[in-house]
């Protein structure tokens, strides 16, 4: 908007009324594009970072893995939730679904639970569902590539991209490194179907040596 307002040619600059209307749209109808240290949520108005968003989007689409490194409070969560996800949805036939993974001692069970929630064929009985979760977590631990196979079965003829979100890598126990590394390897092999987004305060390879870059 500022680029348009400062255009050299008068005919390329918006009128005062148009400028005010577009500014109000950017503000989200009365909201603020910047909210201090509070992280922006998905769907919130996100201002700036056009070049960074383009690079992040291209890198994730091409390689399947994206690592955002920066200090605490530096805007990594806002960049992902309000900026990158919106950029990935723009122009996509189907908006990518996002599975936020939580740190813990049983990461495969957490991933299995998230994947089962997507599957309309999942058992409805709680005991059967619990058994299915345990079986799926065992399959994932034996071969993480099963993630892509399961997503293919769930999606059928209407493929939809799935993004796995691992935030604050520092909070993940060191013994979960094989889990995160295996997800990165699978995403790198199937970037059109699966993506992995990691946020951290230090380079991921310094936290988990198996991660590249």
PDB file of N, CA and C in Angstrom, residues 88-96 159-160:
ATOM      1  N   UNK A  88       0.554 -19.863   1.801  1.00  0.00           N
ATOM      2  CA  UNK A  88       0.434 -21.204   1.231  1.00  0.00           C
ATOM      3  C   UNK A  88      -0.999 -21.486   0.777  1.00  0.00           C
ATOM      4  N   UNK A  89      -1.969 -20.899   1.474  1.00  0.00           N
ATOM      5  CA  UNK A  89      -3.367 -21.105   1.112  1.00  0.00           C
ATOM      6  C   UNK A  89      -3.739 -20.349  -0.158  1.00  0.00           C
ATOM      7  N   UNK A  90      -3.075 -19.223  -0.385  1.00  0.00           N
ATOM      8  CA  UNK A  90      -3.389 -18.397  -1.553  1.00  0.00           C
ATOM      9  C   UNK A  90      -3.098 -19.168  -2.840  1.00  0.00           C
ATOM     10  N   UNK A  91      -4.102 -19.332  -3.644  1.00  0.00           N
ATOM     11  CA  UNK A  91      -3.919 -20.004  -4.924  1.00  0.00           C
ATOM     12  C   UNK A  91      -3.953 -21.513  -4.851  1.00  0.00           C
ATOM     13  N   UNK A  92      -4.031 -22.094  -3.656  1.00  0.00           N
ATOM     14  CA  UNK A  92      -4.055 -23.543  -3.524  1.00  0.00           C
ATOM     15  C   UNK A  92      -5.472 -24.062  -3.753  1.00  0.00           C
ATOM     16  N   UNK A  93      -5.572 -25.214  -4.418  1.00  0.00           N
ATOM     17  CA  UNK A  93      -6.886 -25.808  -4.654  1.00  0.00           C
ATOM     18  C   UNK A  93      -7.563 -26.158  -3.337  1.00  0.00           C
ATOM     19  N   UNK A  94      -6.768 -26.598  -2.377  1.00  0.00           N
ATOM     20  CA  UNK A  94      -7.289 -26.916  -1.038  1.00  0.00           C
ATOM     21  C   UNK A  94      -6.287 -26.399  -0.015  1.00  0.00           C
ATOM     22  N   UNK A  95      -6.784 -25.692   0.978  1.00  0.00           N
ATOM     23  CA  UNK A  95      -5.893 -25.142   2.004  1.00  0.00           C
ATOM     24  C   UNK A  95      -5.160 -26.271   2.713  1.00  0.00           C
ATOM     25  N   UNK A  96      -3.867 -26.115   2.943  1.00  0.00           N
ATOM     26  CA  UNK A  96      -3.136 -27.169   3.648  1.00  0.00           C
ATOM     27  C   UNK A  96      -3.632 -27.318   5.081  1.00  0.00           C
ATOM     28  N   UNK A 159      -5.845 -35.124  -3.306  1.00  0.00           N
ATOM     29  CA  UNK A 159      -4.688 -34.900  -2.436  1.00  0.00           C
ATOM     30  C   UNK A 159      -4.701 -33.515  -1.806  1.00  0.00           C
ATOM     31  N   UNK A 160      -4.321 -33.470  -0.570  1.00  0.00           N
ATOM     32  CA  UNK A 160      -4.271 -32.210   0.174  1.00  0.00           C
ATOM     33  C   UNK A 160      -2.981 -32.179   0.966  1.00  0.00           C
TER      34      UNK A 160
END
